[in-house]
Amino acid sequence: MLVDAYIIGSGMIKFGKYPDKTVRTMAIEAIQFALDDAGLDKKDIEYAFFSNTFWGMFSNQHSIKGEVVFRSFGIGDIPVVNVENACAGASTALHMAYLTVLSGACDVAIAVGSEKITSEDKMKSLSVYASCMDMENFKTHMKEVLMLQQTFKNLVIPHEAQNLNKGRSVFMDVYAVGARWHMDRYGSTQKQLAVIAAKNHWHSSMNPLAQYQIPMTPEMVLNDEVVVWPLTRSMCAPVGDGAAAAIVVSERFLKKHGKQRAIRICASVLGQGRDRNIDDEDLGKRLGKKAYEKAGISPEDIDVAELHDATAYGELHQSENLGFCKEGEGGIIAERGETKLGGRIPINTSGGLESRGHPIGASGLAQIHEIVLQLRGEAGKRQVENAKIGLAQNGGGNIGLEEAVMGITILEKA
């Protein structure tokens, strides 16, 4: 078992809507970007992990997705592992690359995520997200989520704001119930969600790889179309396409290659959700504790974080789970400016899923790409000053009251 593993190459394409690109062509672009960043050749890759969720649903490509991609790129004769883990697929691929390098099975592994979700059939693009739930027990689990609303004591949901937008993924309903629960329990507000979303849209205006690059004010966010109250359209991740990749190497390989731009993986943890009551400890909190323990640090040591914000509520919720503030104060620290570039703990400097985009099989590695840039000091106008340690949290799917799977990665400048 080796001591450490490092990321020496990272790359992603600009997220967006690409009618002329395929999962294959986007993945190849990202692989080449990562190789160029690492200063490696394709012959140096010894192991590959490929993340994708919907290729089979849209183009009937199942089973050997990664092999198809890597053979098309001219890489053969290596082990290729296909990874499908909903929105946490890319962080799972990175986790497996990390473990493979640590085990000594290889010195150079690559994790790649590529996803194409846009389609001429918009309703199909939105409906496929439901496959990231327990479909056999879908009604039971959704009932468990919706039943939360019967426990509300303080929140009054505006009648005119209920179920206005029929064109949405089912996950928006799940996040909306979570946001309503938080508003009822802690007194958080729709305005706080708007502040979070506006902050992320501002961050993405400085990110040339973001799907959206238009800054927004909280007022603009609040006045946007309601998807499902309290969430407006600009509080929610868009449908889009994209690919990202990262190259993980052993310390043994790094000694030959050089450490100048290497990023050490301090911790990579993966966890599954569980059946629980609403007052039991959340998956993000449970897994965050494991990540901090493995890295030998505390939340106060994190300089920059990428959190899974499929909606603005996701960021609010996970900022509390990961110890960046007390429970119930995720919206408060956003209003204070603490999570904005220049604040105490900048979150989602890439623009997050809400604005950078969320092609789900690639999102976790897009988060990693941002943290790598930040720790190298290469993030341009959105650079966090003196960033030394960064965290990426990537959730996937939903069963009952929490995510089906989650990955948390902590990185440090080598």
CSV table of C-alpha atoms in Angstrom, one decimal:
chain,number,residue,atom,x,y,z
A,1,MET,CA,0.0,0.0,0.0
A,2,LEU,CA,1.5,3.3,-1.1
A,3,VAL,CA,1.4,6.4,1.1
A,4,ASP,CA,0.0,9.1,-1.1
A,5,ALA,CA,-1.7,9.7,-4.4
A,6,TYR,CA,-1.7,12.9,-6.4
A,7,ILE,CA,-3.6,14.7,-9.2
A,8,ILE,CA,-1.2,15.9,-11.8
A,9,GLY,CA,-3.5,16.5,-14.7
A,10,SER,CA,-7.0,17.9,-14.8
A,11,GLY,CA,-9.2,19.1,-17.7
A,12,MET,CA,-12.8,19.8,-18.8
A,13,ILE,CA,-14.7,21.2,-21.7
A,14,LYS,CA,-17.0,24.1,-21.4
A,15,PHE,CA,-20.3,22.8,-20.2
A,16,GLY,CA,-23.3,23.7,-22.3
A,17,LYS,CA,-25.7,22.4,-24.9
A,18,TYR,CA,-24.0,20.6,-27.8
A,19,PRO,CA,-26.3,19.1,-30.4
A,20,ASP,CA,-23.3,18.2,-32.6
A,21,LYS,CA,-21.1,16.5,-29.8
A,22,THR,CA,-21.5,13.0,-28.4
A,23,VAL,CA,-20.5,11.4,-25.1
A,24,ARG,CA,-17.6,9.9,-26.9
A,25,THR,CA,-16.2,13.1,-28.5
A,26,MET,CA,-16.7,15.2,-25.4
A,27,ALA,CA,-14.9,12.5,-23.3
A,28,ILE,CA,-12.0,12.4,-25.7
A,29,GLU,CA,-11.6,16.2,-25.5
A,30,ALA,CA,-11.5,16.1,-21.7
A,31,ILE,CA,-9.0,13.2,-21.7
A,32,GLN,CA,-6.7,15.1,-24.0
A,33,PHE,CA,-7.0,18.3,-21.9
A,34,ALA,CA,-6.0,16.3,-18.8
A,35,LEU,CA,-3.0,14.6,-20.6
A,36,ASP,CA,-1.8,18.0,-21.8
A,37,ASP,CA,-2.1,19.5,-18.4
A,38,ALA,CA,-0.1,16.6,-16.9
A,39,GLY,CA,2.5,16.6,-19.6
A,40,LEU,CA,1.8,12.9,-20.3
A,41,ASP,CA,1.1,10.8,-23.4
A,42,LYS,CA,-1.8,8.4,-23.8
A,43,LYS,CA,0.7,5.5,-23.6
A,44,ASP,CA,1.3,6.5,-19.9
A,45,ILE,CA,-2.2,5.7,-18.8
A,46,GLU,CA,-2.3,2.3,-17.0
A,47,TYR,CA,-5.9,2.2,-15.6
A,48,ALA,CA,-9.1,4.0,-16.5
A,49,PHE,CA,-12.4,4.7,-14.9
A,50,PHE,CA,-15.3,6.1,-16.9
A,51,SER,CA,-18.4,7.7,-15.5
A,52,ASN,CA,-21.7,8.0,-17.4
A,53,THR,CA,-25.3,7.5,-16.6
A,54,PHE,CA,-27.6,8.3,-19.5
A,55,TRP,CA,-25.7,7.3,-22.7
A,56,GLY,CA,-27.7,4.0,-22.9
A,57,MET,CA,-31.0,5.7,-22.5
A,58,PHE,CA,-30.4,8.2,-25.3
A,59,SER,CA,-28.2,6.3,-27.7
A,60,ASN,CA,-28.5,2.6,-26.6
A,61,GLN,CA,-24.8,2.5,-25.7
A,62,HIS,CA,-24.6,0.3,-22.6
A,63,SER,CA,-22.1,-2.1,-21.0
A,64,ILE,CA,-18.8,-1.1,-22.6
A,65,LYS,CA,-19.0,2.7,-22.6
A,66,GLY,CA,-15.5,3.3,-21.3
A,67,GLU,CA,-14.0,0.8,-23.7
A,68,VAL,CA,-15.7,2.5,-26.6
A,69,VAL,CA,-14.3,5.9,-25.6
A,70,PHE,CA,-10.7,4.8,-24.9
A,71,ARG,CA,-10.4,2.6,-28.0
A,72,SER,CA,-11.7,5.5,-30.0
A,73,PHE,CA,-8.9,7.6,-28.5
A,74,GLY,CA,-6.3,5.1,-29.3
A,75,ILE,CA,-5.8,3.7,-25.8
A,76,GLY,CA,-6.0,-0.1,-25.6
A,77,ASP,CA,-4.6,-3.0,-23.6
A,78,ILE,CA,-5.5,-1.4,-20.2
A,79,PRO,CA,-8.2,-2.2,-17.6
A,80,VAL,CA,-11.3,0.0,-18.1
A,81,VAL,CA,-13.9,0.2,-15.4
A,82,ASN,CA,-17.4,1.6,-16.1
A,83,VAL,CA,-18.9,3.6,-13.3
A,84,GLU,CA,-22.5,4.5,-12.9
A,85,ASN,CA,-23.5,6.2,-9.6
A,86,ALA,CA,-26.0,8.9,-10.5
A,87,CYS,CA,-24.8,12.5,-10.0
A,88,ALA,CA,-21.9,11.1,-7.9
A,89,GLY,CA,-20.5,9.0,-10.7
A,90,ALA,CA,-17.5,11.2,-11.5
A,91,SER,CA,-16.4,11.5,-7.9
A,92,THR,CA,-16.8,7.7,-7.6
A,93,ALA,CA,-14.5,7.2,-10.7
A,94,LEU,CA,-11.9,9.5,-9.0
A,95,HIS,CA,-12.3,7.5,-5.7
A,96,MET,CA,-11.7,4.3,-7.6
A,97,ALA,CA,-8.6,5.7,-9.4
A,98,TYR,CA,-7.3,6.9,-6.1
A,99,LEU,CA,-7.7,3.5,-4.4
A,100,THR,CA,-6.2,1.7,-7.4
A,101,VAL,CA,-3.1,3.9,-7.3
A,102,LEU,CA,-2.8,3.6,-3.5
A,103,SER,CA,-3.1,-0.2,-3.8
A,104,GLY,CA,0.0,-0.3,-6.0
A,105,ALA,CA,-1.9,-1.9,-8.9
A,106,CYS,CA,-0.7,1.0,-11.1
A,107,ASP,CA,1.2,4.3,-11.0
A,108,VAL,CA,-1.0,6.3,-13.4
A,109,ALA,CA,-4.9,6.1,-13.5
A,110,ILE,CA,-7.4,8.4,-15.2
A,111,ALA,CA,-11.0,9.2,-14.1
A,112,VAL,CA,-13.3,10.5,-16.8
A,113,GLY,CA,-16.9,11.6,-16.7
A,114,SER,CA,-18.9,12.5,-19.8
A,115,GLU,CA,-22.7,13.1,-20.2
A,116,LYS,CA,-25.0,14.3,-22.9
A,117,ILE,CA,-28.5,15.1,-21.6
A,118,THR,CA,-29.9,17.7,-24.0
A,119,SER,CA,-32.3,16.3,-26.5
A,120,GLU,CA,-34.9,17.6,-29.0
A,121,ASP,CA,-37.3,15.8,-26.6
A,122,LYS,CA,-37.1,18.1,-23.6
A,123,MET,CA,-39.5,16.0,-21.5
A,124,LYS,CA,-37.3,13.0,-22.1
A,125,SER,CA,-34.3,15.0,-20.9
A,126,LEU,CA,-36.1,15.9,-17.7
A,127,SER,CA,-37.7,12.5,-17.1
A,128,VAL,CA,-34.5,10.4,-17.2
A,129,TYR,CA,-33.4,11.9,-13.8
A,130,ALA,CA,-36.1,9.8,-12.1
A,131,SER,CA,-33.9,6.7,-12.9
A,132,CYS,CA,-31.6,8.0,-10.1
A,133,MET,CA,-34.2,6.9,-7.6
A,134,ASP,CA,-35.5,3.5,-6.5
A,135,MET,CA,-38.0,3.1,-9.3
A,136,GLU,CA,-39.6,-0.1,-8.0
A,137,ASN,CA,-40.4,1.8,-4.8
A,138,PHE,CA,-40.7,5.2,-6.3
A,139,LYS,CA,-44.1,6.1,-4.9
A,140,THR,CA,-43.2,4.9,-1.4
A,141,HIS,CA,-40.0,7.0,-1.2
A,142,MET,CA,-41.6,10.1,-2.7
A,143,LYS,CA,-44.4,9.8,-0.2
A,144,GLU,CA,-41.8,9.7,2.6
A,145,VAL,CA,-40.3,12.9,1.3
A,146,LEU,CA,-43.7,14.7,0.8
A,147,MET,CA,-45.0,13.5,4.2
A,148,LEU,CA,-42.4,15.9,5.8
A,149,GLN,CA,-44.7,18.7,5.0
A,150,GLN,CA,-47.3,17.4,7.4
A,151,THR,CA,-44.9,18.1,10.2
A,152,PHE,CA,-44.5,21.8,9.4
A,153,LYS,CA,-45.6,24.1,12.2
A,154,ASN,CA,-44.5,27.6,11.0
A,155,LEU,CA,-44.3,27.6,7.2
A,156,VAL,CA,-47.2,28.7,5.1
A,157,ILE,CA,-46.7,27.8,1.4
A,158,PRO,CA,-48.2,30.5,-0.9
A,159,HIS,CA,-51.1,28.9,-2.8
A,160,GLU,CA,-50.3,30.8,-6.0
A,161,ALA,CA,-46.7,29.4,-5.9
A,162,GLN,CA,-47.6,25.7,-5.9
A,163,ASN,CA,-46.8,23.5,-8.8
A,164,LEU,CA,-46.5,26.2,-11.4
A,165,ASN,CA,-43.9,24.7,-13.7
A,166,LYS,CA,-44.7,21.2,-15.0
A,167,GLY,CA,-41.4,21.0,-17.0
A,168,ARG,CA,-39.0,19.9,-14.2
A,169,SER,CA,-37.1,16.9,-13.0
A,170,VAL,CA,-38.5,15.1,-9.9
A,171,PHE,CA,-35.4,16.1,-8.0
A,172,MET,CA,-36.6,19.7,-8.0
A,173,ASP,CA,-39.6,18.6,-5.9
A,174,VAL,CA,-37.3,16.7,-3.5
A,175,TYR,CA,-35.1,19.8,-3.0
A,176,ALA,CA,-38.1,22.1,-2.7
A,177,VAL,CA,-39.5,19.9,0.2
A,178,GLY,CA,-36.0,20.0,1.8
A,179,ALA,CA,-35.9,23.8,1.5
A,180,ARG,CA,-39.4,24.1,2.9
A,181,TRP,CA,-38.5,21.9,5.9
A,182,HIS,CA,-35.4,24.1,6.6
A,183,MET,CA,-37.6,27.2,6.4
A,184,ASP,CA,-40.1,25.7,8.8
A,185,ARG,CA,-37.4,24.4,11.2
A,186,TYR,CA,-34.9,27.2,11.2
A,187,GLY,CA,-36.6,30.2,9.7
A,188,SER,CA,-34.4,30.3,6.6
A,189,THR,CA,-35.9,32.4,3.7
A,190,GLN,CA,-36.4,32.3,0.0
A,191,LYS,CA,-34.2,35.5,-0.2
A,192,GLN,CA,-31.3,33.6,1.4
A,193,LEU,CA,-31.6,31.0,-1.4
A,194,ALA,CA,-31.6,33.8,-3.9
A,195,VAL,CA,-28.5,35.2,-2.4
A,196,ILE,CA,-26.8,31.9,-2.7
A,197,ALA,CA,-27.8,31.5,-6.4
A,198,ALA,CA,-26.8,35.1,-7.2
A,199,LYS,CA,-23.4,34.5,-5.6
A,200,ASN,CA,-22.9,31.4,-7.8
A,201,HIS,CA,-24.0,33.2,-11.0
A,202,TRP,CA,-21.5,36.0,-10.2
A,203,HIS,CA,-18.8,33.4,-9.7
A,204,SER,CA,-19.6,31.7,-13.0
A,205,SER,CA,-19.4,35.0,-14.8
A,206,MET,CA,-15.6,34.7,-14.2
A,207,ASN,CA,-15.5,31.1,-15.3
A,208,PRO,CA,-15.0,30.6,-19.1
A,209,LEU,CA,-16.0,26.9,-18.8
A,210,ALA,CA,-19.3,27.6,-17.2
A,211,GLN,CA,-22.6,26.9,-19.0
A,212,TYR,CA,-24.0,30.3,-17.8
A,213,GLN,CA,-21.7,33.3,-17.5
A,214,ILE,CA,-24.2,36.1,-16.8
A,215,PRO,CA,-24.1,37.7,-13.3
A,216,MET,CA,-27.5,38.0,-11.5
A,217,THR,CA,-28.7,39.9,-8.4
A,218,PRO,CA,-30.8,38.3,-5.7
A,219,GLU,CA,-33.7,40.3,-7.0
A,220,MET,CA,-33.3,38.9,-10.5
A,221,VAL,CA,-33.2,35.4,-9.0
A,222,LEU,CA,-36.3,36.0,-6.9
A,223,ASN,CA,-38.2,37.4,-9.9
A,224,ASP,CA,-37.3,34.5,-12.2
A,225,GLU,CA,-39.9,31.8,-13.1
A,226,VAL,CA,-40.9,29.6,-10.2
A,227,VAL,CA,-40.0,25.9,-10.8
A,228,VAL,CA,-41.5,24.6,-7.6
A,229,TRP,CA,-41.7,27.0,-4.6
A,230,PRO,CA,-39.4,28.3,-3.1
A,231,LEU,CA,-37.1,27.4,-6.0
A,232,THR,CA,-36.9,29.7,-9.0
A,233,ARG,CA,-35.3,28.7,-12.3
A,234,SER,CA,-32.0,30.4,-11.6
A,235,MET,CA,-31.8,28.6,-8.3
A,236,CYS,CA,-31.7,25.3,-10.1
A,237,ALA,CA,-29.1,23.5,-12.2
A,238,PRO,CA,-29.7,23.5,-15.9
A,239,VAL,CA,-29.9,20.6,-18.3
A,240,GLY,CA,-26.6,20.4,-20.2
A,241,ASP,CA,-23.7,18.4,-21.7
A,242,GLY,CA,-20.1,18.2,-20.8
A,243,ALA,CA,-17.0,16.1,-19.8
A,244,ALA,CA,-14.1,16.3,-17.3
A,245,ALA,CA,-11.1,14.2,-16.4
A,246,ALA,CA,-8.4,13.9,-13.8
A,247,ILE,CA,-5.1,11.9,-13.8
A,248,VAL,CA,-4.1,10.3,-10.5
A,249,VAL,CA,-0.5,9.1,-9.9
A,250,SER,CA,1.5,7.5,-7.2
A,251,GLU,CA,4.2,9.2,-5.2
A,252,ARG,CA,6.7,6.9,-6.8
A,253,PHE,CA,5.7,8.2,-10.3
A,254,LEU,CA,5.7,11.8,-9.0
A,255,LYS,CA,9.3,11.6,-7.9
A,256,LYS,CA,10.3,11.0,-11.5
A,257,HIS,CA,7.8,13.5,-13.0
A,258,GLY,CA,8.2,16.4,-10.6
A,259,LYS,CA,5.9,18.0,-8.0
A,260,GLN,CA,5.6,21.5,-9.3
A,261,ARG,CA,1.9,21.5,-10.0
A,262,ALA,CA,0.8,18.3,-8.2
A,263,ILE,CA,-2.2,18.2,-5.8
A,264,ARG,CA,-2.2,15.7,-3.0
A,265,ILE,CA,-5.4,13.8,-2.3
A,266,CYS,CA,-5.7,14.0,1.5
A,267,ALA,CA,-9.0,12.1,1.7
A,268,SER,CA,-11.4,10.4,-0.7
A,269,VAL,CA,-14.5,8.9,0.9
A,270,LEU,CA,-17.6,7.3,-0.6
A,271,GLY,CA,-20.8,6.5,1.3
A,272,GLN,CA,-24.3,5.3,0.8
A,273,GLY,CA,-27.4,6.8,2.3
A,274,ARG,CA,-29.5,4.9,4.8
A,275,ASP,CA,-33.1,4.7,6.0
A,276,ARG,CA,-33.4,7.3,8.8
A,277,ASN,CA,-35.7,9.7,10.5
A,278,ILE,CA,-35.5,13.4,9.7
A,279,ASP,CA,-33.8,14.2,13.0
A,280,ASP,CA,-31.1,11.6,12.5
A,281,GLU,CA,-27.6,12.6,11.3
A,282,ASP,CA,-27.5,13.4,7.6
A,283,LEU,CA,-25.3,11.5,5.1
A,284,GLY,CA,-23.3,14.7,4.4
A,285,LYS,CA,-22.5,15.1,8.1
A,286,ARG,CA,-21.6,11.5,8.6
A,287,LEU,CA,-19.3,11.3,5.5
A,288,GLY,CA,-17.8,14.7,6.2
A,289,LYS,CA,-16.6,13.5,9.6
A,290,LYS,CA,-14.9,10.6,7.9
A,291,ALA,CA,-13.2,12.8,5.3
A,292,TYR,CA,-11.9,15.3,7.9
A,293,GLU,CA,-10.6,12.4,10.1
A,294,LYS,CA,-8.8,10.8,7.2
A,295,ALA,CA,-7.3,14.1,6.2
A,296,GLY,CA,-6.4,15.0,9.8
A,297,ILE,CA,-8.0,18.4,9.5
A,298,SER,CA,-11.2,20.2,10.6
A,299,PRO,CA,-13.7,22.3,8.7
A,300,GLU,CA,-11.8,25.5,9.7
A,301,ASP,CA,-8.9,24.3,7.6
A,302,ILE,CA,-10.8,24.4,4.3
A,303,ASP,CA,-10.0,27.4,2.2
A,304,VAL,CA,-12.4,26.7,-0.7
A,305,ALA,CA,-15.2,24.3,-1.4
A,306,GLU,CA,-17.3,23.0,-4.2
A,307,LEU,CA,-20.6,21.7,-2.9
A,308,HIS,CA,-23.3,19.8,-4.7
A,309,ASP,CA,-25.9,22.5,-5.4
A,310,ALA,CA,-28.3,21.0,-7.9
A,311,THR,CA,-30.4,23.8,-6.3
A,312,ALA,CA,-29.4,26.6,-4.0
A,313,TYR,CA,-30.8,24.7,-1.1
A,314,GLY,CA,-28.3,21.9,-1.7
A,315,GLU,CA,-25.5,24.4,-1.0
A,316,LEU,CA,-27.2,25.8,2.1
A,317,HIS,CA,-27.8,22.3,3.5
A,318,GLN,CA,-24.3,20.9,2.8
A,319,SER,CA,-22.5,24.0,4.1
A,320,GLU,CA,-24.1,23.1,7.5
A,321,ASN,CA,-23.4,19.4,7.2
A,322,LEU,CA,-19.7,20.0,6.5
A,323,GLY,CA,-19.3,22.2,9.5
A,324,PHE,CA,-18.8,25.6,7.7
A,325,CYS,CA,-21.5,27.0,10.0
A,326,LYS,CA,-23.9,25.8,12.7
A,327,GLU,CA,-27.1,24.0,11.7
A,328,GLY,CA,-29.7,26.4,10.5
A,329,GLU,CA,-27.2,29.1,9.6
A,330,GLY,CA,-26.4,28.1,6.0
A,331,GLY,CA,-28.5,31.0,4.6
A,332,ILE,CA,-27.2,33.4,7.2
A,333,ILE,CA,-23.5,33.0,6.3
A,334,ALA,CA,-24.4,33.4,2.6
A,335,GLU,CA,-26.2,36.7,3.4
A,336,ARG,CA,-23.2,37.9,5.4
A,337,GLY,CA,-21.0,37.3,2.3
A,338,GLU,CA,-18.9,34.6,4.0
A,339,THR,CA,-19.3,32.1,1.2
A,340,LYS,CA,-18.6,34.6,-1.6
A,341,LEU,CA,-15.2,35.1,-3.2
A,342,GLY,CA,-13.2,37.1,-0.7
A,343,GLY,CA,-15.3,35.8,2.2
A,344,ARG,CA,-14.4,33.4,5.0
A,345,ILE,CA,-15.1,30.2,3.1
A,346,PRO,CA,-15.7,30.7,-0.6
A,347,ILE,CA,-18.1,28.1,-1.9
A,348,ASN,CA,-18.7,27.1,-5.5
A,349,THR,CA,-16.3,29.5,-7.1
A,350,SER,CA,-16.8,27.7,-10.4
A,351,GLY,CA,-20.5,28.8,-10.3
A,352,GLY,CA,-21.6,25.4,-9.0
A,353,LEU,CA,-24.0,23.1,-10.6
A,354,GLU,CA,-26.6,26.0,-10.7
A,355,SER,CA,-24.5,28.0,-13.1
A,356,ARG,CA,-21.4,26.1,-14.2
A,357,GLY,CA,-23.8,23.3,-15.2
A,358,HIS,CA,-24.6,19.8,-14.3
A,359,PRO,CA,-24.1,17.0,-16.9
A,360,ILE,CA,-24.4,14.5,-14.1
A,361,GLY,CA,-21.7,11.9,-15.1
A,362,ALA,CA,-19.1,14.7,-15.3
A,363,SER,CA,-20.1,17.0,-12.4
A,364,GLY,CA,-17.9,15.5,-9.7
A,365,LEU,CA,-14.8,15.9,-11.8
A,366,ALA,CA,-15.7,19.4,-12.8
A,367,GLN,CA,-15.7,20.2,-9.1
A,368,ILE,CA,-12.3,18.6,-8.8
A,369,HIS,CA,-11.0,20.6,-11.8
A,370,GLU,CA,-12.1,23.8,-10.0
A,371,ILE,CA,-10.4,22.9,-6.7
A,372,VAL,CA,-7.2,21.9,-8.6
A,373,LEU,CA,-7.1,25.3,-10.3
A,374,GLN,CA,-7.7,27.1,-7.0
A,375,LEU,CA,-4.9,25.2,-5.2
A,376,ARG,CA,-2.5,25.8,-8.1
A,377,GLY,CA,-3.3,29.5,-8.1
A,378,GLU,CA,-4.6,29.2,-11.7
A,379,ALA,CA,-8.3,30.3,-11.3
A,380,GLY,CA,-7.9,33.7,-12.8
A,381,LYS,CA,-10.4,36.4,-11.7
A,382,ARG,CA,-12.1,34.0,-9.3
A,383,GLN,CA,-8.9,33.0,-7.5
A,384,VAL,CA,-9.2,32.4,-3.7
A,385,GLU,CA,-6.2,34.1,-2.1
A,386,ASN,CA,-3.7,31.7,-0.5
A,387,ALA,CA,-5.9,28.6,-1.1
A,388,LYS,CA,-4.0,25.6,0.3
A,389,ILE,CA,-6.8,23.0,1.1
A,390,GLY,CA,-10.0,22.5,-0.8
A,391,LEU,CA,-13.0,20.2,-0.5
A,392,ALA,CA,-15.4,18.8,-3.1
A,393,GLN,CA,-18.8,17.2,-2.1
A,394,ASN,CA,-20.7,15.4,-4.7
A,395,GLY,CA,-24.1,13.8,-4.0
A,396,GLY,CA,-26.0,11.3,-6.2
A,397,GLY,CA,-29.5,10.0,-6.5
A,398,ASN,CA,-32.1,9.9,-3.8
A,399,ILE,CA,-33.8,7.3,-1.7
A,400,GLY,CA,-36.1,8.5,1.0
A,401,LEU,CA,-34.7,11.4,3.1
A,402,GLU,CA,-31.2,11.6,1.8
A,403,GLU,CA,-28.9,11.0,-1.2
A,404,ALA,CA,-28.4,7.4,-2.4
A,405,VAL,CA,-24.6,8.0,-2.6
A,406,MET,CA,-22.1,10.7,-1.9
A,407,GLY,CA,-18.4,11.3,-2.5
A,408,ILE,CA,-16.2,13.8,-0.6
A,409,THR,CA,-12.7,14.6,-1.7
A,410,ILE,CA,-10.2,16.8,0.2
A,411,LEU,CA,-7.2,18.1,-1.8
A,412,GLU,CA,-4.1,19.9,-0.7
A,413,LYS,CA,-1.4,21.8,-2.6
A,414,ALA,CA,1.7,19.5,-2.7
